[in-house]
XYZ file of C-alpha atoms in Angstrom:
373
model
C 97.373 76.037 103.046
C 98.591 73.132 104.714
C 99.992 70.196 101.830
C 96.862 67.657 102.898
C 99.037 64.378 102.134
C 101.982 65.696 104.545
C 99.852 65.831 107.074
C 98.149 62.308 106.765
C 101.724 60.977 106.616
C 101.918 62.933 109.890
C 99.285 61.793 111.368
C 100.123 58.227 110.317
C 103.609 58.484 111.600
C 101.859 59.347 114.865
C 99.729 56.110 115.113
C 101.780 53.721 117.362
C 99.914 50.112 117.943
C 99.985 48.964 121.352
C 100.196 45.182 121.663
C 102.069 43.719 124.500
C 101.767 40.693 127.297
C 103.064 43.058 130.151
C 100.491 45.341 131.422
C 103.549 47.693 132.494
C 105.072 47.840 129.341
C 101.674 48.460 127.823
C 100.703 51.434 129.762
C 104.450 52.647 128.922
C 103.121 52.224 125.113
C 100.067 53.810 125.459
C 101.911 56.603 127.115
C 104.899 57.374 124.316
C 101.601 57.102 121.798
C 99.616 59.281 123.320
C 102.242 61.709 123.687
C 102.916 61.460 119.800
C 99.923 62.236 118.998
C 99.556 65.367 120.809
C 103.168 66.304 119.313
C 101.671 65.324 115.933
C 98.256 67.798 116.725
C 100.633 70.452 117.766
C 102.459 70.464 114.375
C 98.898 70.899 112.642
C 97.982 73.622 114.503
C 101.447 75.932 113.934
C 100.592 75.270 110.248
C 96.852 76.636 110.345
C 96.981 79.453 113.334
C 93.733 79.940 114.424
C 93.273 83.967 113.568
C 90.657 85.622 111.763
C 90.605 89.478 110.749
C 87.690 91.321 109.332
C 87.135 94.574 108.352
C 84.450 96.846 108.304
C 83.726 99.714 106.007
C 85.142 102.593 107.537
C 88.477 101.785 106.838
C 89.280 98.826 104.126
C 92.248 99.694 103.529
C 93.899 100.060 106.652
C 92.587 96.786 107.012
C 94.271 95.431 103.885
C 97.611 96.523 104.658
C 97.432 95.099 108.524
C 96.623 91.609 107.014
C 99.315 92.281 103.877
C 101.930 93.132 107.234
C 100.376 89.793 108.690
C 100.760 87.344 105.820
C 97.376 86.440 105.417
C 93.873 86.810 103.970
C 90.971 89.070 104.914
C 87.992 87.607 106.003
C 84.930 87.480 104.373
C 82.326 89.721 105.376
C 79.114 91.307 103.551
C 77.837 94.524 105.477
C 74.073 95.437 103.742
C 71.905 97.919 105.028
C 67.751 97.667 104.122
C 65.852 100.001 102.819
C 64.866 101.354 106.038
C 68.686 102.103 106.820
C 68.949 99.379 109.520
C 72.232 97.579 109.317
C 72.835 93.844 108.358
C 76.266 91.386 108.452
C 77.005 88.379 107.289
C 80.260 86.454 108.348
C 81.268 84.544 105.123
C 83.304 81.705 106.676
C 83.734 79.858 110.221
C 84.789 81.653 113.344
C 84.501 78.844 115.377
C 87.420 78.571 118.289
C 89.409 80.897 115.872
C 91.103 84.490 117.060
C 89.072 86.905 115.655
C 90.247 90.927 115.323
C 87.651 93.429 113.857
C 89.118 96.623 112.074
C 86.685 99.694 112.268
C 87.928 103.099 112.904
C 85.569 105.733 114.210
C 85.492 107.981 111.398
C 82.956 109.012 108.385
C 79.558 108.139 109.241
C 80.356 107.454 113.270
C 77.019 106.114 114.044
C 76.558 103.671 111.260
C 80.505 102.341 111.944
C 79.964 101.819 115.394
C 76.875 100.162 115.122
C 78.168 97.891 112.552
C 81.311 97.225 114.320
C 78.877 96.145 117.010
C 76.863 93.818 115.198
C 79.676 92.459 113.730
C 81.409 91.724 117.267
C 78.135 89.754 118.431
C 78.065 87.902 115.245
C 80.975 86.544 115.744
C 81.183 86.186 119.334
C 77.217 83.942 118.641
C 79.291 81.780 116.132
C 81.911 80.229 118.940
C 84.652 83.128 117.936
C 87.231 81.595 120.880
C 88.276 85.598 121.433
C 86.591 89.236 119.735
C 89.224 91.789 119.089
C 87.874 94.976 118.138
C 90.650 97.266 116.719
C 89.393 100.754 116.647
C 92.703 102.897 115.308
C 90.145 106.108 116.549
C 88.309 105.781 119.119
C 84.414 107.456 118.856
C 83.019 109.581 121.113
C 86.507 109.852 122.816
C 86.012 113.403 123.079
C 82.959 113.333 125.146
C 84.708 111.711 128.039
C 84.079 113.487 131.389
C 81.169 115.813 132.600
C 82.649 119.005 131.681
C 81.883 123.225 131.625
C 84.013 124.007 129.123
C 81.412 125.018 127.149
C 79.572 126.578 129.191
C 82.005 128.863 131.038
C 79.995 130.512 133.438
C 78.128 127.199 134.362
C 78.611 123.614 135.595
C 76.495 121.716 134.072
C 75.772 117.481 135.644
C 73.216 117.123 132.578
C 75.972 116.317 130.174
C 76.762 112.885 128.729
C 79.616 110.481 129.276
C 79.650 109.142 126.118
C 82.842 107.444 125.748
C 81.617 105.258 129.047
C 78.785 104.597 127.203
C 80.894 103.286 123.560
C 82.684 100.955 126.569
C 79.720 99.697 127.945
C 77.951 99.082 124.495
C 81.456 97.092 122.960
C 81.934 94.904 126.002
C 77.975 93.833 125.826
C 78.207 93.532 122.321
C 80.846 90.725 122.950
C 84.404 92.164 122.701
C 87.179 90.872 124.488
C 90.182 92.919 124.124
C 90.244 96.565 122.470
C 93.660 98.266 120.201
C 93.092 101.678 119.931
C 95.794 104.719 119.043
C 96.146 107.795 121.112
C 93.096 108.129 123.513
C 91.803 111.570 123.681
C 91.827 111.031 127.210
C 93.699 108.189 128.931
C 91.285 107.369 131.215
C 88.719 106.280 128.905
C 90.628 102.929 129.412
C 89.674 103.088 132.478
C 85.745 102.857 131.428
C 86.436 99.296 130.140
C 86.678 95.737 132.219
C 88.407 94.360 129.555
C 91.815 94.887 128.640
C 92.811 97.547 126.414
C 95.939 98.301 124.493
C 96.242 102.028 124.013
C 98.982 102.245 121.574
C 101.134 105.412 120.638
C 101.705 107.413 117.250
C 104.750 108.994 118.968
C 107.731 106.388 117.865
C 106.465 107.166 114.296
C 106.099 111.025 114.825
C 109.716 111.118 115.693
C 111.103 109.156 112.783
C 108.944 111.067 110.488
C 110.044 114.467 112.157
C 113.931 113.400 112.284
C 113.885 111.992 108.276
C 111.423 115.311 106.913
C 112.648 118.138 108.757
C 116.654 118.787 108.349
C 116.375 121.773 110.875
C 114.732 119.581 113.416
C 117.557 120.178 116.117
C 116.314 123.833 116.317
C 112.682 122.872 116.648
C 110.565 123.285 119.364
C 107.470 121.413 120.073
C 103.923 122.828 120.669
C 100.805 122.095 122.018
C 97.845 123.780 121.066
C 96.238 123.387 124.583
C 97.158 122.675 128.353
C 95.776 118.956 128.076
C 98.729 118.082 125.836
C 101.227 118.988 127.487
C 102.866 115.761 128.533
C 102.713 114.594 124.612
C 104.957 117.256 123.621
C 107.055 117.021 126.678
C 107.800 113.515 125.997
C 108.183 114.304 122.099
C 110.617 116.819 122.738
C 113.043 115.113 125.765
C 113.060 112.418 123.108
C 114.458 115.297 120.516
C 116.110 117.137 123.012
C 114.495 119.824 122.517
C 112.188 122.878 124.220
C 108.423 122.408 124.158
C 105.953 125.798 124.627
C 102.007 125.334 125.161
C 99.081 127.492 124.290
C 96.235 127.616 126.598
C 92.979 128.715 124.534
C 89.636 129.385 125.910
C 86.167 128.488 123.926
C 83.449 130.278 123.621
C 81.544 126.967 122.637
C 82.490 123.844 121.167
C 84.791 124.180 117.756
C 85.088 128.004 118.681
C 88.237 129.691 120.096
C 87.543 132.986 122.167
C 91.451 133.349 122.836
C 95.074 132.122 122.948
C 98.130 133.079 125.191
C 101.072 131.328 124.295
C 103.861 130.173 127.468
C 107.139 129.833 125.842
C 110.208 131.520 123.263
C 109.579 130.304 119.822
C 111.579 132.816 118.135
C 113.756 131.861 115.544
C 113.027 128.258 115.680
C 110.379 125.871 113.608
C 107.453 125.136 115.578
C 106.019 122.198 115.444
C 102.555 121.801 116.548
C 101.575 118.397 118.123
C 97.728 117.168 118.968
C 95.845 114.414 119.316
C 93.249 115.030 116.577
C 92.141 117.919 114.491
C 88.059 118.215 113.443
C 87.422 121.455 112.306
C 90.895 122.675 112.880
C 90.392 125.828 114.102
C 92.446 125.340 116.813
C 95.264 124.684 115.253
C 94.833 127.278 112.573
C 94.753 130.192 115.028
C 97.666 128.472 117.324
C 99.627 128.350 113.911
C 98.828 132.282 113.218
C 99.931 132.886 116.916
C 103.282 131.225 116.155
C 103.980 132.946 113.304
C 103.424 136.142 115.095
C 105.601 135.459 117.819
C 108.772 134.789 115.592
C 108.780 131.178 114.662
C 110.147 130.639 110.883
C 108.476 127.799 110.210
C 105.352 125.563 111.663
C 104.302 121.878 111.261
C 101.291 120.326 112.451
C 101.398 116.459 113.563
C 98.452 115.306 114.222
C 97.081 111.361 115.521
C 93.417 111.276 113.744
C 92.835 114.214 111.140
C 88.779 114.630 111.069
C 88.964 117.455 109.139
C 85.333 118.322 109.133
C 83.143 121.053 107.978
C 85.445 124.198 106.806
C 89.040 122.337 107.807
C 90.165 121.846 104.433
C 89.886 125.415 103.053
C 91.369 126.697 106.447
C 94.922 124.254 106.385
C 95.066 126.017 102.734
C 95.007 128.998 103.468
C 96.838 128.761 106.674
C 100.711 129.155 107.403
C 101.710 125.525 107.355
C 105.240 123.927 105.691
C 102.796 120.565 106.476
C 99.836 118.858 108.144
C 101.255 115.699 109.358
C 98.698 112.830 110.352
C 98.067 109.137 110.429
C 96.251 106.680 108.617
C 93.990 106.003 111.414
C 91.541 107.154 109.506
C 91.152 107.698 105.688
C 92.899 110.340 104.159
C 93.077 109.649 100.561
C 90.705 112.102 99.560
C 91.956 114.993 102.251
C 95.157 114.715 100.654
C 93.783 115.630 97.075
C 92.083 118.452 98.057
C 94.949 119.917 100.185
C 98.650 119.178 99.174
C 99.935 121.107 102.891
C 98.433 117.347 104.091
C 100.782 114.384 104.310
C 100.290 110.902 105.877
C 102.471 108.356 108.495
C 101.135 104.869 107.582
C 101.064 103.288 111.255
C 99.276 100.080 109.885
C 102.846 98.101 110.881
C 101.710 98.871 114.560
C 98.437 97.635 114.236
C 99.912 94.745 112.409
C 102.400 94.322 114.983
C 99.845 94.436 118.287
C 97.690 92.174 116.552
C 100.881 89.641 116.151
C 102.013 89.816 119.431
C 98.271 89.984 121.240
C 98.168 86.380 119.199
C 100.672 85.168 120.256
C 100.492 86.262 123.803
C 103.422 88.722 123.618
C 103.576 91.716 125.434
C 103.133 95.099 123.007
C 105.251 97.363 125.508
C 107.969 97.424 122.555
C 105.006 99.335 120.380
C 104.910 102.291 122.772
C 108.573 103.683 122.235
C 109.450 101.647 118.626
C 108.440 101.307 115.240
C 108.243 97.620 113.791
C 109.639 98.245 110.705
């Protein structure tokens, strides 16, 4: 906080009395004063930035380490629900004119986060907030992105959902102004939005992690478990200099592979397996037990947002991994106890980083090939 008497001095310093015959030499006056007192406002502003960040329950402590990164406090928020379930926030402090950035990651109870995130957007944006940041690290419903047969091979169906258009059109109502997400499912779903949205990139933080963890890196070769991330591990591996290989699988219905076919020599090298997200991680299990097969000597899994729902756990135990690699993007504290194959990249400098620089009116192209450390 601001030392109160320095800046009455500096305000004082700034008062300039105006008293002269010549009308010319008074207007001069008023001129030099006004200008000193806008200098004088200026200086009381750097000292108290005008930025706000509040986090929801999802993710706390994510949220804790981006203001930590930041140098300041998070704000105070109570989230409540009645007794009939129905969700109530209360801002604790003024929002008025400040920059205000919501943390709430699409994880755990989706439904309940993304309606409080919600909520908490249009309480703020009611209360004056100048600007509403929503930071999402995972994105909800990103998976339900396009009108799709893939699980329904032998039909097209134009009865399905577009979900993810429908989380856009619910957060820019709500209030939002600006969205930070990590690794879209799907690219595009930026697209859905009329407000801008920084998609940043776990890669930079991949590669460091892969090039200080894995001494044999150099005779790697970099995976994907399906077709649509392909251009991930391409760009992974021209980064390492390395090959890349690709599975294409086939479902029988969602979170059920019917088969794999893997395009690419993995013999004699560690494979590393590279995707988006994991939920049930069946995919990655039987992509890892395809690997093996076909003569790699070791495989990694990196993945952006590890769900890890329903039977994942017990499956990455019992599968063939040296390590399942993901981010903080969502909470993995307890994962990590239950499975010790799981290991976690902290990428809350990134967040803390786009926040800074969306602030400050920087541009965050730096984020998408570096890590702010």
């Amino acid at each position: 906080m601001p030392d109160t008497n320095s800046l009455k001095s500096d305000q004082n310093d700034c008062v300039m009395p105006v008293r002269s015959a010549n009308p010319i030499r008074a207007r001069s006056l008023i001129r030099d004063n006004l200008e000193k007192q806008a200098g004088c406002l200026n200086l009381i502003h750097s000292r108290m930035p005008n930025i706000k960040v509040f986090s929801g329950t999802s993710h706390p402590d994510l949220a804790q380490r981006i203001v930590d990164r930041l140098g300041i406090d998070l704000g105070k928020v109570v989230t409540k629900k009645f007794s009939n379930l129905e969700t109530c926030v209360e801002i604790g402090e003024s929002v008025r004119g400040e920059d205000v950035y919501i943390v709430q990651s699409g994880s755990g109870e989706i439904n309940d986060n993304l309606m409080e995130l919600l909520i908490m957007i249009n309480a703020c944006k009611i209360a004056s907030a100048s600007r509403v940041t929503a930071v999402i690290p995972c994105f909800p419903y990103a998976r339900q992105d396009k009108k799709d047969k893939e699980f329904s091979p032998r039909q097209y169906t134009s009865r399905a959902p577009i979900s993810a258009k429908l989380v856009a059109n619910m957060l820019s109502v709500a209030g939002a102004d600006h969205i930070i997400t990590m690794d879209l499912h799907a690219s595009q779903i930026q697209g859905f939005f009329d407000i801008p949205v920084d998609n940043l990139y776990a890669e930079p933080a991949v590669l460091k992690w892969i090039k200080e963890n894995i001494p044999e890196w150099k005779n790697s070769i970099i995976v994907s478990p399906d077709a649509g991330g392909a251009k991930r591990v391409t760009s992974i591996a021209d980064r390492l200099n390395v090959e890349f290989a690709l599975i294409h699988k086939e479902r029988k219905k969602a979170n059920e592979v019917a088969s794999m076919v893997l395009v690419g020599d993995v013999k004699d090298k560690i494979a590393i397996l590279v995707d988006d997200m994991a939920d049930t991680c069946g995919t990655i299990v039987h992509a890892a037990d395809r690997l093996v097969e076909a003569g790699a000597t070791k495989v990694y899994a990196i993945l952006t947002h590890g769900i890890f729902s329903g039977p994942a756990i017990s499956r990455i135990n019992n599968a063939c991994f040296e390590a399942v690699v993901v981010t903080n993007t969502i909470p993995q504290d307890g994962h990590m106890r239950d499975c010790p194959k799981i290991q976690c990249i902290d990428v809350s400098m990134m967040f803390a980083e786009a926040v800074r620089r969306t602030h400050n009116g920087e541009s965050v192209s730096y984020l998408f090939s570096n890590v702010p450390y």
